[in-house]
Short mmCIF file of the N, C-alpha and C atoms (twelve columns), coordinates in Angstrom:
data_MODEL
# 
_entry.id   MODEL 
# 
loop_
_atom_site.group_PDB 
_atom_site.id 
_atom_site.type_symbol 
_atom_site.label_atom_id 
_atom_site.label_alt_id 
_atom_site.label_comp_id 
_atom_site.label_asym_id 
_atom_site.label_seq_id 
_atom_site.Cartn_x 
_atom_site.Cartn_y 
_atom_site.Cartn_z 
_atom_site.pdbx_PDB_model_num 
ATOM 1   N N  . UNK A 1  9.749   -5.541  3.774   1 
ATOM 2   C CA . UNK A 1  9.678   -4.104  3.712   1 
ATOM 3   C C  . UNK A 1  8.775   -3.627  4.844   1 
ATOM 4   N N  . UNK A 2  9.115   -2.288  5.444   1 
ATOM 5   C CA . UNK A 2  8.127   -1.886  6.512   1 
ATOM 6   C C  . UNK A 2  8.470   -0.601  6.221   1 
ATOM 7   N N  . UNK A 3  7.057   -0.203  6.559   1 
ATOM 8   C CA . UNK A 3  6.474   1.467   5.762   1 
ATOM 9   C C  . UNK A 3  5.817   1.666   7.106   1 
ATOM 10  N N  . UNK A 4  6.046   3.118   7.392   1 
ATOM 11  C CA . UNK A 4  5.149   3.595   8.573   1 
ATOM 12  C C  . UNK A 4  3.747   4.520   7.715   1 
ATOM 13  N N  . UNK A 5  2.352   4.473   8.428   1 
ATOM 14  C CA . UNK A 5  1.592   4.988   8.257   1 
ATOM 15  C C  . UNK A 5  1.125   5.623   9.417   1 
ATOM 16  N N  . UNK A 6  0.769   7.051   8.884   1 
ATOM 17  C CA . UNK A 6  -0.119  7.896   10.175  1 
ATOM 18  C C  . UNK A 6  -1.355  7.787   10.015  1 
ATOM 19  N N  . UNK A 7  -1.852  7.348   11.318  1 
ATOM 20  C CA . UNK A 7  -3.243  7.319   11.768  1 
ATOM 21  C C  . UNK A 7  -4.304  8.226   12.493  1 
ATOM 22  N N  . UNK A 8  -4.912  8.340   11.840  1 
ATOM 23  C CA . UNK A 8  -5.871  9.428   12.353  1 
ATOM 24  C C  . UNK A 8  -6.855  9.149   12.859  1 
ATOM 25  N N  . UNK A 9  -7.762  9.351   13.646  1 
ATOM 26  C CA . UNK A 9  -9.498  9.544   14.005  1 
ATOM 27  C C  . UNK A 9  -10.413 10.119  13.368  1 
ATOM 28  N N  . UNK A 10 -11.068 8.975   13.170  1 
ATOM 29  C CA . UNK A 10 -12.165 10.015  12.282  1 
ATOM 30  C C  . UNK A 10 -13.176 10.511  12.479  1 
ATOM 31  N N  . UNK A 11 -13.736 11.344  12.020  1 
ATOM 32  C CA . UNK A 11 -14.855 12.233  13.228  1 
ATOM 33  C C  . UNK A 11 -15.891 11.729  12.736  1 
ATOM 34  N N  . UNK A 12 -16.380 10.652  11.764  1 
ATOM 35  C CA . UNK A 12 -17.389 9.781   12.280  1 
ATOM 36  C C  . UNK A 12 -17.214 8.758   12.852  1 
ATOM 37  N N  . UNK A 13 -16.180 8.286   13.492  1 
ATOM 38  C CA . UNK A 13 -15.950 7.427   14.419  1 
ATOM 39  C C  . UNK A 13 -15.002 5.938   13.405  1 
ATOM 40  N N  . UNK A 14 -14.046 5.318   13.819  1 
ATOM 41  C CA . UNK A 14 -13.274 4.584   12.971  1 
ATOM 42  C C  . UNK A 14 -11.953 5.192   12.979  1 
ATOM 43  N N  . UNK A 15 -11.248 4.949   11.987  1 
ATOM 44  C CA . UNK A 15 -9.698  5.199   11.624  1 
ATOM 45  C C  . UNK A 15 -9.438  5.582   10.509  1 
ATOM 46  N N  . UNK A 16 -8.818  6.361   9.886   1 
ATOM 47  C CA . UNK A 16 -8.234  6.344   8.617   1 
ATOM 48  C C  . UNK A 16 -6.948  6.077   8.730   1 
ATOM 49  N N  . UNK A 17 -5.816  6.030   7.746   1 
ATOM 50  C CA . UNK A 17 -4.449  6.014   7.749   1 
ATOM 51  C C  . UNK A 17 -3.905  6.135   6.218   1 
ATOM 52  N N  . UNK A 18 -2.821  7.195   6.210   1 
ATOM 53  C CA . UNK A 18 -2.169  7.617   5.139   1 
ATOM 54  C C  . UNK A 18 -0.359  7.008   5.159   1 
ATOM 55  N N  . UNK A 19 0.147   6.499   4.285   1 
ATOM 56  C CA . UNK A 19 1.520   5.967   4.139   1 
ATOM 57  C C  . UNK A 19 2.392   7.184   3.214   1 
ATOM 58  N N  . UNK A 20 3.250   7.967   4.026   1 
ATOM 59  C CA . UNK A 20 3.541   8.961   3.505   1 
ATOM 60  C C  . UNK A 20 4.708   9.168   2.139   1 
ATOM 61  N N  . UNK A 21 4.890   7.500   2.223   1 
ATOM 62  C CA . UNK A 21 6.059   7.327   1.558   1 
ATOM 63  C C  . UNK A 21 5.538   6.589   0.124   1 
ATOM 64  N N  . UNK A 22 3.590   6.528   -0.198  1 
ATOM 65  C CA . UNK A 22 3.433   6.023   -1.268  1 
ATOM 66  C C  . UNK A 22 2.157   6.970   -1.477  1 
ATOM 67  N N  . UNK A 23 2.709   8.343   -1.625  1 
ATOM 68  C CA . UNK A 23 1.191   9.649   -2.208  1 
ATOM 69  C C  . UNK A 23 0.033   8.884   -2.743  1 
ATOM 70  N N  . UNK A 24 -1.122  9.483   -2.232  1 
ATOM 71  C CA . UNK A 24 -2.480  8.797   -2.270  1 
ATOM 72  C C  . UNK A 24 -2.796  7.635   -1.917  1 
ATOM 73  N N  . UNK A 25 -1.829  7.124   -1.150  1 
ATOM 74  C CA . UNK A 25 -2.079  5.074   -0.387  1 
ATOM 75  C C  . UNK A 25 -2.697  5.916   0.732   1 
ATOM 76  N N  . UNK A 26 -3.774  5.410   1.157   1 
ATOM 77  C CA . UNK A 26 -4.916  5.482   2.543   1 
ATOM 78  C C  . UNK A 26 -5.773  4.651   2.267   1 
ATOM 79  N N  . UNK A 27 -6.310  4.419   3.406   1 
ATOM 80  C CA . UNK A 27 -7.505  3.422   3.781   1 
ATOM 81  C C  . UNK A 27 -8.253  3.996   5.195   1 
ATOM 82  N N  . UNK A 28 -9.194  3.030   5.523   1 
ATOM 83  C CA . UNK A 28 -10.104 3.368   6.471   1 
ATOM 84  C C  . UNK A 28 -10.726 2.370   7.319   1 
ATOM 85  N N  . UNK A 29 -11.045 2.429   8.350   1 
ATOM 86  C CA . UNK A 29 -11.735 1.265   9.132   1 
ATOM 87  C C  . UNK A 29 -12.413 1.231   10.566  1 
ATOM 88  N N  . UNK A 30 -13.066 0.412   10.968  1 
ATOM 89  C CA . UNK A 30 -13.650 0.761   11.900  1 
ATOM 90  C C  . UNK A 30 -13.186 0.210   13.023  1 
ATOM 91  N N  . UNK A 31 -12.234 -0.579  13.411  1 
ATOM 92  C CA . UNK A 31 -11.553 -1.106  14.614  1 
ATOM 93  C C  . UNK A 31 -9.926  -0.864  13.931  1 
ATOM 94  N N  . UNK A 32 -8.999  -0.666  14.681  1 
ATOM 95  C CA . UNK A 32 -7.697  -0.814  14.128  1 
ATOM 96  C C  . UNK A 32 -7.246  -2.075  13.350  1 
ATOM 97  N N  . UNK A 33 -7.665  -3.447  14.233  1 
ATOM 98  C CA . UNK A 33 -7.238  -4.119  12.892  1 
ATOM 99  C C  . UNK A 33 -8.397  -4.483  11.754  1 
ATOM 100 N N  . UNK A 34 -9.203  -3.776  11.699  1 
ATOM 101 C CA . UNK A 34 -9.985  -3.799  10.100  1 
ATOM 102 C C  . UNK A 34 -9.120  -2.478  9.509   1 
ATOM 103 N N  . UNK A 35 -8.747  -1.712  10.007  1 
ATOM 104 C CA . UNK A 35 -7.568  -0.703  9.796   1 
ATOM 105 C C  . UNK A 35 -6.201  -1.134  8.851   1 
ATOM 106 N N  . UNK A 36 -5.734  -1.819  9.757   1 
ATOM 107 C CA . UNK A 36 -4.473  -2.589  9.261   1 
ATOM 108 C C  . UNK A 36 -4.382  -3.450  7.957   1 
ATOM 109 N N  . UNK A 37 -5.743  -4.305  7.919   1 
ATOM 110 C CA . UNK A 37 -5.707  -5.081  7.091   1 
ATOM 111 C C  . UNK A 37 -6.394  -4.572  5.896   1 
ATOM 112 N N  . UNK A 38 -7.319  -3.236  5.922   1 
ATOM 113 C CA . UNK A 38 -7.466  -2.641  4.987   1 
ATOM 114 C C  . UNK A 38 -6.451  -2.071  4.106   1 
ATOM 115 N N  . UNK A 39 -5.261  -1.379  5.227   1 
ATOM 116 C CA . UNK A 39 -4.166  -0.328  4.821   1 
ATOM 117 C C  . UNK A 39 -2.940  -1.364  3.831   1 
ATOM 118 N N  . UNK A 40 -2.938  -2.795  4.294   1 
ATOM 119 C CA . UNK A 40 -1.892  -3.859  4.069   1 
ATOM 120 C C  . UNK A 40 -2.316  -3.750  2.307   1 
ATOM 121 N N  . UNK A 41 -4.272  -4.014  2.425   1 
ATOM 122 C CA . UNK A 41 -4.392  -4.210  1.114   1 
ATOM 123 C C  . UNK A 41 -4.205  -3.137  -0.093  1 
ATOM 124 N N  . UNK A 42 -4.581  -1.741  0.557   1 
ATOM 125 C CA . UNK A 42 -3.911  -0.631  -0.295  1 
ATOM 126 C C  . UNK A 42 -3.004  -0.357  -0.564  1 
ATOM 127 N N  . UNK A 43 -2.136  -0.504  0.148   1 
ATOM 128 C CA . UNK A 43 -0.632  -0.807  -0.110  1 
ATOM 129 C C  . UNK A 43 0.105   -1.253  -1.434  1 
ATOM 130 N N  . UNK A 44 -0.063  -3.115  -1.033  1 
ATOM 131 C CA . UNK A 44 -0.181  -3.999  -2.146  1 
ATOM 132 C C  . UNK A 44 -0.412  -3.558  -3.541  1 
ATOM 133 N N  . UNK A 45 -2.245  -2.912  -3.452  1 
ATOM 134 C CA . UNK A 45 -2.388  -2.183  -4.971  1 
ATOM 135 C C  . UNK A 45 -1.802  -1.160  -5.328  1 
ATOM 136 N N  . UNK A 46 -1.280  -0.294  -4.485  1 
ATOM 137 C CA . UNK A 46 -0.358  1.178   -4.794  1 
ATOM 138 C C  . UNK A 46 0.740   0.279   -5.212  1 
ATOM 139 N N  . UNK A 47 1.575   -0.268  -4.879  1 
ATOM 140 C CA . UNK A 47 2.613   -1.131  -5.615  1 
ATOM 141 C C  . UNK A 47 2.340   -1.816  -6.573  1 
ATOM 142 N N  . UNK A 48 1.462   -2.690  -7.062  1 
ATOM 143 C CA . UNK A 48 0.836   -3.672  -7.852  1 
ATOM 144 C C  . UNK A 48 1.689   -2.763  -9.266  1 
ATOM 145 N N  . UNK A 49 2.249   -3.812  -9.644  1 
ATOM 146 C CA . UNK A 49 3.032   -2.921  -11.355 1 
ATOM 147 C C  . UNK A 49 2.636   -4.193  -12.323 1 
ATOM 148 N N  . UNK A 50 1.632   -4.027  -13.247 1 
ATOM 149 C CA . UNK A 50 1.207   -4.903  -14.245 1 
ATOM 150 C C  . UNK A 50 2.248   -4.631  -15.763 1 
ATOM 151 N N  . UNK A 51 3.160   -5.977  -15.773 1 
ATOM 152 C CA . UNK A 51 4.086   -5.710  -16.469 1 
ATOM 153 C C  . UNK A 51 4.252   -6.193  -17.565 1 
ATOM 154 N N  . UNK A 52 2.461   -6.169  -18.462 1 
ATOM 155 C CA . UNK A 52 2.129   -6.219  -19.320 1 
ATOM 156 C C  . UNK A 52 1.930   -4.953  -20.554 1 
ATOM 157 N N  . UNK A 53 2.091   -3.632  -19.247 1 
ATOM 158 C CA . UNK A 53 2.534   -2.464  -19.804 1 
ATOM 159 C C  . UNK A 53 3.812   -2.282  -20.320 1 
ATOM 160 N N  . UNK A 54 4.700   -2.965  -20.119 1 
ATOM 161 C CA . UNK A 54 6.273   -2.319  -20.030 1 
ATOM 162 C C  . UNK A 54 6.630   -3.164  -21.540 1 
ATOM 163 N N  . UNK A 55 7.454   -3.258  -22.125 1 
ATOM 164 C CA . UNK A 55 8.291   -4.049  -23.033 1 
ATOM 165 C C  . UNK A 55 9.322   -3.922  -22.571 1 
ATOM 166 N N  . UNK A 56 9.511   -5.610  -22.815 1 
ATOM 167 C CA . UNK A 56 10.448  -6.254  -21.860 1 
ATOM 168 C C  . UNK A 56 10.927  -7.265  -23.371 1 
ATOM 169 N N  . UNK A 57 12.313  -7.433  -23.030 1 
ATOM 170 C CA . UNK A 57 12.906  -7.640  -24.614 1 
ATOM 171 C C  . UNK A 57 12.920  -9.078  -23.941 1 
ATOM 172 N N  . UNK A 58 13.233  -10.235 -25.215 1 
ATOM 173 C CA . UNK A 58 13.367  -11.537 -24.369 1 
ATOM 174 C C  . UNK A 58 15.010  -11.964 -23.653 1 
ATOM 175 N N  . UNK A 59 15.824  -10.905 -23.415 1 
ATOM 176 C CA . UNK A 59 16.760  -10.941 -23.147 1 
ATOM 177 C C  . UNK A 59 16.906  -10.105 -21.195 1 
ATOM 178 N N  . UNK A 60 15.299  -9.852  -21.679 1 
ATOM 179 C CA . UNK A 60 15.532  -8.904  -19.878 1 
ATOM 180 C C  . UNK A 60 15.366  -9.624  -19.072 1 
ATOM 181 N N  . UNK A 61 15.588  -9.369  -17.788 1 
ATOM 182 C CA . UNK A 61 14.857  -10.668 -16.677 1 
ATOM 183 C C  . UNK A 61 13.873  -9.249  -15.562 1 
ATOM 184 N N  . UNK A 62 13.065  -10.259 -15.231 1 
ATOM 185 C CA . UNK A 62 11.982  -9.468  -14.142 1 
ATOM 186 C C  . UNK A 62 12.573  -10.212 -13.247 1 
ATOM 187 N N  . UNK A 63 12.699  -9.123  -12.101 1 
ATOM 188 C CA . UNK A 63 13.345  -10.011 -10.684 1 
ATOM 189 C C  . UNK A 63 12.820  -9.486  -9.598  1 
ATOM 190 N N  . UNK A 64 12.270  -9.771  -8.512  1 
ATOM 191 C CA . UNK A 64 11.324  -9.432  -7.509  1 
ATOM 192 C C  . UNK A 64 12.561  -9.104  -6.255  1 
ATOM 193 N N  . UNK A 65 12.617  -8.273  -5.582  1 
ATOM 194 C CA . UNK A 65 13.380  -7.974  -4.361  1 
ATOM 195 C C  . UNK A 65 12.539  -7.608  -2.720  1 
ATOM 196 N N  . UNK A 66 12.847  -8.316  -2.052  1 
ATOM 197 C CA . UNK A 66 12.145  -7.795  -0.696  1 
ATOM 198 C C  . UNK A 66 13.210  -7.122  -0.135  1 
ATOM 199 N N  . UNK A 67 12.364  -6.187  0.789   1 
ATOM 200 C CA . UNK A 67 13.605  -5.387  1.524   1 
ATOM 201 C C  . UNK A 67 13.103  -4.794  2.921   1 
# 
């Protein structure tokens, strides 16, 4: 999967970046790639679905898709 994020400057000096396609995913950093690898990890948790919430019958299947 590949998601574009806009990057900004921040006026205390560093980066922020917002992913417009997952509301409230941003991060922050002080070189671009402490940037990146911050933004990779917010990401991840904006997706993160704990599917200990859901009921799931023993007849369902959980199936993971990349895209």
């Amino acid at each position: 999967m590949k998601l574009k994020a806009i990057v900004h400057e921040a006026e205390e000096g560093g980066f922020w970046a917002e992913v417009p396609t997952i509301p409230g995913c941003v991060s922050q950093g002080e070189t671009m790639d402490e940037l990146v690898a911050n933004l990779r990890e917010a990401i991840e948790g904006c997706l993160a679905v704990n599917l200990s919430e859901f009921p799931i019958a023993n007849t369902d299947r959980v199936v993971e898709i990349a895209v």
